[in-house]
Short mmCIF file of C-alpha atoms in Angstrom, two decimals:
data_model
loop_
_atom_site.label_atom_id
_atom_site.label_comp_id
_atom_site.label_asym_id
_atom_site.label_seq_id
_atom_site.Cartn_x
_atom_site.Cartn_y
_atom_site.Cartn_z
CA MET A 1 174.13 162.40 -88.81
CA ASN A 2 176.24 159.96 -90.82
CA SER A 3 175.58 161.98 -93.96
CA LEU A 4 177.06 165.10 -92.35
CA GLU A 5 180.03 166.44 -94.31
CA ILE A 6 182.46 168.91 -92.75
CA ARG A 7 184.57 171.02 -95.09
CA ALA A 8 186.36 174.35 -95.30
CA LEU A 9 184.21 177.13 -96.70
CA SER A 10 185.09 179.71 -99.32
CA GLY A 11 183.64 183.08 -100.30
CA GLU A 12 181.06 181.95 -102.85
CA ALA A 13 177.90 184.07 -102.84
CA ALA A 14 175.62 181.13 -102.02
CA THR A 15 177.81 180.11 -99.08
CA ILE A 16 177.91 183.67 -97.74
CA ALA A 17 174.11 183.84 -97.99
CA MET A 18 173.69 180.59 -96.02
CA LEU A 19 176.24 181.65 -93.39
CA SER A 20 174.47 185.01 -93.07
CA ASP A 21 171.09 183.33 -92.57
CA LEU A 22 172.62 181.08 -89.89
CA LEU A 23 174.20 184.05 -88.11
CA ILE A 24 170.95 186.05 -88.19
CA GLU A 25 168.98 183.04 -86.85
CA THR A 26 171.53 182.48 -84.09
CA VAL A 27 171.42 186.11 -82.96
CA ALA A 28 167.61 186.19 -83.14
CA ALA A 29 167.53 183.11 -80.89
CA GLY A 30 169.69 184.92 -78.33
CA GLY A 31 173.07 183.45 -79.30
CA SER A 32 175.96 185.52 -77.97
CA VAL A 33 178.19 185.61 -81.06
CA SER A 34 179.27 189.29 -81.00
CA PHE A 35 176.19 190.79 -82.66
CA MET A 36 173.03 192.55 -81.49
CA HIS A 37 169.45 191.82 -82.55
CA PRO A 38 168.15 192.70 -85.05
CA LEU A 39 171.11 191.86 -87.28
CA SER A 40 170.76 193.10 -90.84
CA VAL A 41 171.45 190.86 -93.81
CA GLU A 42 174.07 193.31 -95.08
CA ALA A 43 175.94 193.37 -91.75
CA ALA A 44 175.91 189.56 -91.63
CA ARG A 45 177.14 189.30 -95.21
CA ASP A 46 179.89 191.87 -94.57
CA PHE A 47 181.06 189.87 -91.56
CA TRP A 48 181.23 186.62 -93.55
CA ARG A 49 182.92 188.27 -96.55
CA GLN A 50 185.63 189.59 -94.24
CA SER A 51 185.92 186.31 -92.36
CA LEU A 52 186.24 184.24 -95.52
CA ALA A 53 188.77 186.72 -96.96
CA ALA A 54 190.83 186.20 -93.78
CA ALA A 55 190.50 182.44 -94.33
CA ALA A 56 191.82 182.84 -97.88
CA ARG A 57 194.87 184.61 -96.38
CA GLY A 58 195.43 181.69 -93.95
CA GLU A 59 194.55 183.73 -90.86
CA ARG A 60 191.64 181.45 -90.00
CA ALA A 61 189.61 178.51 -91.26
CA VAL A 62 185.83 178.60 -91.54
CA LEU A 63 184.38 175.10 -91.46
CA GLY A 64 180.85 174.20 -92.47
CA ALA A 65 178.78 171.14 -91.62
CA TRP A 66 176.62 170.13 -94.57
CA GLN A 67 173.55 167.90 -94.50
CA GLY A 68 173.07 167.47 -98.23
CA ASP A 69 172.74 170.99 -99.66
CA ALA A 70 171.82 172.52 -96.28
CA LEU A 71 174.37 174.26 -94.08
CA ALA A 72 173.75 172.67 -90.67
CA GLY A 73 176.40 174.62 -88.76
CA THR A 74 179.75 176.37 -88.76
CA VAL A 75 182.80 176.99 -86.62
CA THR A 76 185.79 179.26 -87.12
CA LEU A 77 189.34 178.37 -86.16
CA LEU A 78 191.40 181.53 -85.65
CA LEU A 79 195.03 181.01 -86.65
CA GLY A 80 196.52 184.49 -87.05
CA PHE A 81 198.45 185.15 -83.85
CA PRO A 82 201.59 187.16 -83.03
CA PRO A 83 205.06 185.61 -83.48
CA ASN A 84 205.25 184.66 -79.80
CA GLN A 85 202.11 182.48 -80.07
CA PRO A 86 202.59 180.28 -83.15
CA TYR A 87 201.39 177.20 -81.24
CA ARG A 88 197.93 178.61 -80.40
CA ALA A 89 194.55 178.60 -82.13
CA GLU A 90 191.17 179.89 -81.00
CA ILE A 91 187.67 178.57 -81.56
CA ALA A 92 185.07 181.19 -82.55
CA LYS A 93 181.55 181.45 -83.95
CA LEU A 94 180.33 177.90 -83.29
CA MET A 95 176.74 177.91 -84.55
CA THR A 96 174.24 175.18 -85.36
CA GLY A 97 171.04 175.85 -87.30
CA PRO A 98 167.83 175.41 -85.28
CA ALA A 99 166.68 172.40 -87.34
CA HIS A 100 170.02 170.64 -86.72
CA ARG A 101 170.48 171.21 -82.97
CA GLY A 102 170.79 168.25 -80.62
CA LYS A 103 172.08 165.98 -83.40
CA GLY A 104 175.84 166.14 -82.78
CA VAL A 105 176.62 168.82 -85.37
CA ALA A 106 178.49 171.07 -82.90
CA THR A 107 180.51 168.12 -81.59
CA ARG A 108 181.52 167.09 -85.11
CA LEU A 109 182.47 170.68 -85.98
CA MET A 110 184.57 171.01 -82.82
CA ARG A 111 186.38 167.74 -83.51
CA ALA A 112 187.09 168.81 -87.09
CA ALA A 113 188.41 172.19 -85.90
CA GLU A 114 190.67 170.46 -83.38
CA GLU A 115 191.99 168.06 -86.04
CA LEU A 116 192.70 170.99 -88.35
CA ALA A 117 194.49 172.85 -85.55
CA VAL A 118 196.71 169.80 -84.97
CA GLU A 119 197.43 169.59 -88.72
CA LYS A 120 198.48 173.26 -88.56
CA GLY A 121 200.94 172.43 -85.75
CA ARG A 122 198.91 174.01 -82.97
CA THR A 123 199.15 172.56 -79.46
CA LEU A 124 196.80 174.84 -77.52
CA LEU A 125 193.17 175.68 -78.25
CA VAL A 126 191.35 178.46 -76.41
CA LEU A 127 187.78 179.71 -76.55
CA ASP A 128 185.19 181.66 -74.64
CA THR A 129 181.46 181.24 -74.28
CA ALA A 130 178.70 183.25 -72.65
CA SER A 131 178.13 182.49 -68.98
CA GLU A 132 174.39 182.47 -69.59
CA GLU A 133 173.07 180.05 -72.21
CA GLY A 134 176.52 179.40 -73.69
CA ALA A 135 177.96 176.03 -74.70
CA ALA A 136 179.98 175.34 -71.53
CA GLY A 137 178.62 171.80 -71.20
CA LEU A 138 179.69 170.90 -74.74
CA TYR A 139 183.19 172.29 -74.28
CA GLU A 140 183.68 170.49 -70.98
CA LYS A 141 182.46 167.23 -72.54
CA LEU A 142 185.09 167.72 -75.27
CA GLY A 143 187.89 168.04 -72.70
CA PHE A 144 188.28 171.81 -72.39
CA THR A 145 189.33 173.17 -69.00
CA LEU A 146 187.57 176.17 -67.49
CA THR A 147 190.04 178.89 -66.49
CA GLY A 148 187.49 181.30 -65.06
CA GLU A 149 184.74 183.79 -65.69
CA ILE A 150 184.92 187.46 -66.60
CA PRO A 151 181.71 189.17 -65.42
CA ASP A 152 179.81 191.69 -67.54
CA PHE A 153 181.94 190.86 -70.58
CA ALA A 154 179.46 191.57 -73.39
CA LEU A 155 175.93 192.61 -74.18
CA LYS A 156 173.44 189.85 -74.96
CA PRO A 157 171.75 190.16 -78.38
CA TYR A 158 168.60 191.66 -76.82
CA GLY A 159 170.47 193.76 -74.24
CA GLY A 160 171.70 193.17 -70.72
CA LEU A 161 175.16 192.01 -69.75
CA THR A 162 176.53 188.49 -69.63
CA GLY A 163 179.83 187.18 -68.39
CA THR A 164 182.14 184.99 -70.42
CA LEU A 165 183.76 181.69 -69.50
CA ILE A 166 187.34 181.15 -70.70
CA TYR A 167 188.42 177.61 -71.69
CA TRP A 168 191.62 175.94 -72.93
CA LYS A 169 192.72 172.52 -74.15
CA ARG A 170 196.11 171.04 -75.04
CA ILE A 171 195.96 169.18 -78.35
CA GLY A 172 198.13 167.07 -80.64
CA ALA A 173 201.57 165.88 -79.58
CA GLU A 174 201.56 168.32 -76.64
CA ALA A 175 198.43 166.73 -75.20
CA ARG A 176 199.91 163.21 -75.56
CA THR A 177 203.19 164.27 -73.95
CA LEU A 178 201.49 165.76 -70.89
CA SER A 179 198.98 162.92 -70.37
#
């Protein structure tokens, strides 16, 4: 995956279309990313339009992993928090396209999101993942600490409840100071 390029995404129509396809594929494959199956193209496009508009306002960053002209994956770094939490960022919507799974795309996206969070002066990253078929192993490999599980947190894309696992990680100067 040396030719993989990670960059911030903007609201261009072609990018929104690729992000929408990735979201629809992820939900259809059972990915717990806040949507139910079947996910319509219009609902997916509305989500990405809103997400990229929030990125343009500085409330988040949407990163894409590109393999040539193909969008291999995406992750969102949420940055818009209340005044008493200016040091925090949250990871959301980590997705890798089916043809690109198992090739390190998610790891590269997570590292890029962490680097961006440090650049933005953040010292704490948080995230959650589904208890069933989530990415807990990846997050633990990347140094995130499991806080606990909330049972029956959300519906799975095809129905039925799943819990969520809550993770955190100190980053940047804060992580070096506490090591």
